[in-house]
mmCIF file of C-alpha atoms in Angstrom:
data_model
loop_
_atom_site.group_PDB
_atom_site.id
_atom_site.type_symbol
_atom_site.label_atom_id
_atom_site.label_comp_id
_atom_site.label_asym_id
_atom_site.label_seq_id
_atom_site.Cartn_x
_atom_site.Cartn_y
_atom_site.Cartn_z
ATOM 1 C CA UNK A 153 -38.942 200.435 118.123
ATOM 2 C CA UNK A 154 -36.426 202.491 120.981
ATOM 3 C CA UNK A 155 -34.480 199.793 121.396
ATOM 4 C CA UNK A 156 -33.407 199.874 117.725
ATOM 5 C CA UNK A 157 -33.059 203.413 117.875
ATOM 6 C CA UNK A 158 -30.886 203.454 120.877
ATOM 7 C CA UNK A 159 -28.742 200.209 118.062
ATOM 8 C CA UNK A 160 -28.614 202.481 115.540
ATOM 9 C CA UNK A 161 -27.087 205.589 117.392
ATOM 10 C CA UNK A 162 -25.088 202.997 119.115
ATOM 11 C CA UNK A 163 -23.078 201.779 116.399
ATOM 12 C CA UNK A 164 -23.094 205.117 115.085
ATOM 13 C CA UNK A 165 -20.812 206.383 117.188
ATOM 14 C CA UNK A 166 -19.278 202.991 118.419
ATOM 15 C CA UNK A 167 -18.174 203.228 114.279
ATOM 16 C CA UNK A 168 -17.504 207.171 114.013
ATOM 17 C CA UNK A 169 -14.752 206.015 117.178
ATOM 18 C CA UNK A 170 -12.863 203.199 115.390
ATOM 19 C CA UNK A 171 -12.694 205.819 112.618
ATOM 20 C CA UNK A 172 -10.696 208.125 114.945
ATOM 21 C CA UNK A 173 -8.113 205.074 115.826
ATOM 22 C CA UNK A 174 -6.891 206.501 112.624
ATOM 23 C CA UNK A 175 -6.227 209.269 113.487
ATOM 24 C CA UNK A 176 -2.886 208.042 115.253
ATOM 25 C CA UNK A 177 -0.750 205.920 112.124
ATOM 26 C CA UNK A 178 -0.435 209.924 110.798
ATOM 27 C CA UNK A 179 0.745 211.215 113.411
ATOM 28 C CA UNK A 180 3.595 208.094 114.602
ATOM 29 C CA UNK A 181 4.499 208.553 110.113
ATOM 30 C CA UNK A 182 4.755 212.067 110.438
ATOM 31 C CA UNK A 183 6.531 212.650 113.508
ATOM 32 C CA UNK A 184 8.691 209.763 112.260
ATOM 33 C CA UNK A 185 9.690 211.189 109.291
ATOM 34 C CA UNK A 186 10.303 214.554 110.734
ATOM 35 C CA UNK A 187 12.740 213.243 113.170
ATOM 36 C CA UNK A 188 14.421 211.304 110.419
ATOM 37 C CA UNK A 189 15.115 215.290 108.478
ATOM 38 C CA UNK A 190 16.322 216.368 110.993
ATOM 39 C CA UNK A 191 18.782 214.002 111.559
ATOM 40 C CA UNK A 192 19.534 213.974 107.518
ATOM 41 C CA UNK A 193 19.959 217.643 107.465
ATOM 42 C CA UNK A 194 22.232 217.461 110.815
ATOM 43 C CA UNK A 195 24.116 214.793 108.717
ATOM 44 C CA UNK A 196 24.267 217.018 104.778
ATOM 45 C CA UNK A 197 23.027 221.048 105.887
ATOM 46 C CA UNK A 198 23.442 221.389 102.373
ATOM 47 C CA UNK A 199 20.881 219.503 101.153
ATOM 48 C CA UNK A 200 18.518 220.907 103.815
ATOM 49 C CA UNK A 201 16.005 222.340 100.844
ATOM 50 C CA UNK A 202 15.103 218.811 99.212
ATOM 51 C CA UNK A 203 14.828 217.112 102.426
ATOM 52 C CA UNK A 204 12.301 219.407 103.871
ATOM 53 C CA UNK A 205 10.576 220.091 100.210
ATOM 54 C CA UNK A 206 10.138 216.017 100.337
ATOM 55 C CA UNK A 207 9.266 215.591 104.008
ATOM 56 C CA UNK A 208 6.340 218.504 103.259
ATOM 57 C CA UNK A 209 5.065 216.262 100.701
ATOM 58 C CA UNK A 210 4.970 212.979 102.122
ATOM 59 C CA UNK A 211 3.659 214.802 105.634
ATOM 60 C CA UNK A 212 0.481 216.975 103.707
ATOM 61 C CA UNK A 213 -0.503 213.243 101.696
ATOM 62 C CA UNK A 214 -0.044 211.156 105.264
ATOM 63 C CA UNK A 215 -2.464 213.517 106.734
ATOM 64 C CA UNK A 216 -5.250 213.081 104.559
ATOM 65 C CA UNK A 217 -5.876 209.945 106.032
ATOM 66 C CA UNK A 218 -6.714 211.566 108.856
ATOM 67 C CA UNK A 219 -8.541 213.693 107.569
ATOM 68 C CA UNK A 220 -10.664 210.845 106.103
ATOM 69 C CA UNK A 221 -11.673 209.186 109.087
ATOM 70 C CA UNK A 222 -12.680 212.736 110.563
ATOM 71 C CA UNK A 223 -15.052 213.026 108.237
ATOM 72 C CA UNK A 224 -15.736 209.754 107.685
ATOM 73 C CA UNK A 225 -16.518 210.460 111.573
ATOM 74 C CA UNK A 226 -18.866 213.195 111.654
ATOM 75 C CA UNK A 227 -20.536 211.602 109.204
ATOM 76 C CA UNK A 228 -21.780 209.122 111.513
ATOM 77 C CA UNK A 229 -22.290 211.188 114.402
ATOM 78 C CA UNK A 230 -24.183 213.347 112.293
ATOM 79 C CA UNK A 231 -25.378 213.013 109.348
ATOM 80 C CA UNK A 232 -25.897 209.018 109.869
ATOM 81 C CA UNK A 233 -28.346 208.410 112.778
ATOM 82 C CA UNK A 234 -30.588 210.370 110.696
ATOM 83 C CA UNK A 235 -30.413 208.582 107.325
ATOM 84 C CA UNK A 236 -30.636 205.001 109.322
ATOM 85 C CA UNK A 237 -33.722 206.258 111.782
ATOM 86 C CA UNK A 238 -35.542 207.017 108.792
ATOM 87 C CA UNK A 239 -35.636 203.933 106.820
ATOM 88 C CA UNK A 240 -36.250 202.433 110.135
ATOM 89 C CA UNK A 241 -39.966 204.495 109.834
ATOM 90 C CA UNK A 242 -40.144 203.511 106.518
ATOM 91 C CA UNK A 243 -39.888 200.509 106.634
ATOM 92 C CA UNK A 244 -42.175 200.531 109.542
ATOM 93 C CA UNK A 245 -44.710 202.490 108.220
#
């Protein structure tokens, strides 16, 4: 029983770590988008408003991927172990 609980806790922690890898993508993408926007504004300053608004919208959409990964990781750390341990205990009764 204790080994099964330890496996559940380890799997949840491993899953949370893997979920947080998804935070790397939005960071790289947003950095690239901001860099390209600065380059475009430097070449054509008159289109600053359009480029900035489009860049901010894209960054906001990209950031949701990281937030979803954070929510999944928090659920895997704090909620899932209790649910899975209760399922295990109910199955053994």
